[in-house]
Coordinates of C-alpha atoms in Angstrom, one line a residue:
X1 CA 26.1 -13.9 0.6
X2 CA 24.8 -10.5 0.3
X3 CA 21.4 -12.0 1.8
X4 CA 22.9 -13.0 4.8
X5 CA 24.6 -9.4 5.1
X6 CA 21.5 -7.5 4.2
X7 CA 19.6 -9.4 6.5
X8 CA 22.2 -9.1 9.3
X9 CA 22.3 -5.3 8.9
X10 CA 18.5 -5.0 9.0
X11 CA 18.3 -6.9 12.2
X12 CA 21.1 -4.9 13.6
X13 CA 19.2 -1.6 13.0
X14 CA 16.0 -3.3 14.1
X15 CA 17.4 -4.4 17.5
X16 CA 20.8 -3.3 18.6
X17 CA 21.0 0.4 17.4
X18 CA 17.3 0.7 18.0
X19 CA 18.1 0.1 22.1
X20 CA 21.0 2.1 22.0
X21 CA 19.4 5.1 20.5
X22 CA 16.3 4.6 22.8
X23 CA 18.6 4.4 25.8
X24 CA 20.6 7.4 24.9
X25 CA 17.5 9.6 24.3
X26 CA 17.5 10.2 20.7
X27 CA 14.1 11.9 20.1
X28 CA 13.1 9.9 16.6
X29 CA 14.4 6.8 15.2
X30 CA 13.8 6.4 11.5
X31 CA 14.2 3.1 9.5
X32 CA 14.5 3.1 6.0
X33 CA 14.2 0.3 3.9
X34 CA 14.8 1.1 0.3
X35 CA 14.1 -2.3 -1.0
X36 CA 10.4 -2.2 0.3
X37 CA 9.9 1.9 -0.6
X38 CA 9.3 2.2 3.1
X39 CA 10.1 3.9 6.1
X40 CA 9.4 2.9 10.1
X41 CA 9.4 6.2 12.2
X42 CA 9.5 6.5 15.8
X43 CA 9.4 8.9 18.5
X44 CA 10.8 8.8 21.9
X45 CA 7.8 9.0 24.7
X46 CA 8.8 8.9 28.4
X47 CA 12.1 7.0 27.5
X48 CA 10.8 4.4 25.0
X49 CA 10.1 4.5 21.3
X50 CA 6.5 4.5 19.9
X51 CA 6.2 4.0 16.5
X52 CA 4.5 7.1 14.8
X53 CA 3.8 5.5 11.4
X54 CA 5.2 3.8 8.2
X55 CA 5.5 6.0 5.2
X56 CA 6.0 5.6 1.8
X57 CA 5.2 8.6 -0.1
X58 CA 4.0 11.0 2.5
X59 CA 5.9 13.9 4.0
X60 CA 7.1 13.7 7.5
X61 CA 7.2 17.1 9.5
X62 CA 9.1 17.3 12.7
X63 CA 8.7 20.9 14.2
X64 CA 9.1 20.2 18.1
X65 CA 13.3 19.8 17.4
X66 CA 15.3 23.0 17.4
X67 CA 14.4 23.8 13.8
X68 CA 11.8 22.0 11.5
X69 CA 12.7 18.9 9.5
X70 CA 10.8 17.8 6.4
X71 CA 11.0 14.8 4.8
X72 CA 9.4 13.8 1.5
X73 CA 9.5 10.1 1.3
X74 CA 8.2 10.1 -2.4
X75 CA 11.3 12.1 -3.1
X76 CA 13.7 9.8 -0.9
X77 CA 12.2 6.7 -2.7
X78 CA 11.8 8.3 -6.2
X79 CA 15.2 6.7 -7.3
X80 CA 14.2 3.4 -6.1
X81 CA 11.0 3.0 -7.6
X82 CA 10.9 1.0 -11.2

């Protein structure tokens, strides 16, 4: 049962929410997969999300917002690493 719910949540994040956020003009969409120790980052370009990259331990800096945002994925995933 847990597997099916996790799979449904993942599919919802990758399709339904992805499409909604894109249509609403949300500048960045970040999918975090703690079990895979990976994050997928998308940026809105001409109304469509373009994949920036996959992140595992890198630092993502978004400085084109009202302020600067820095995400250190090594720290994000630290507690999930075994």
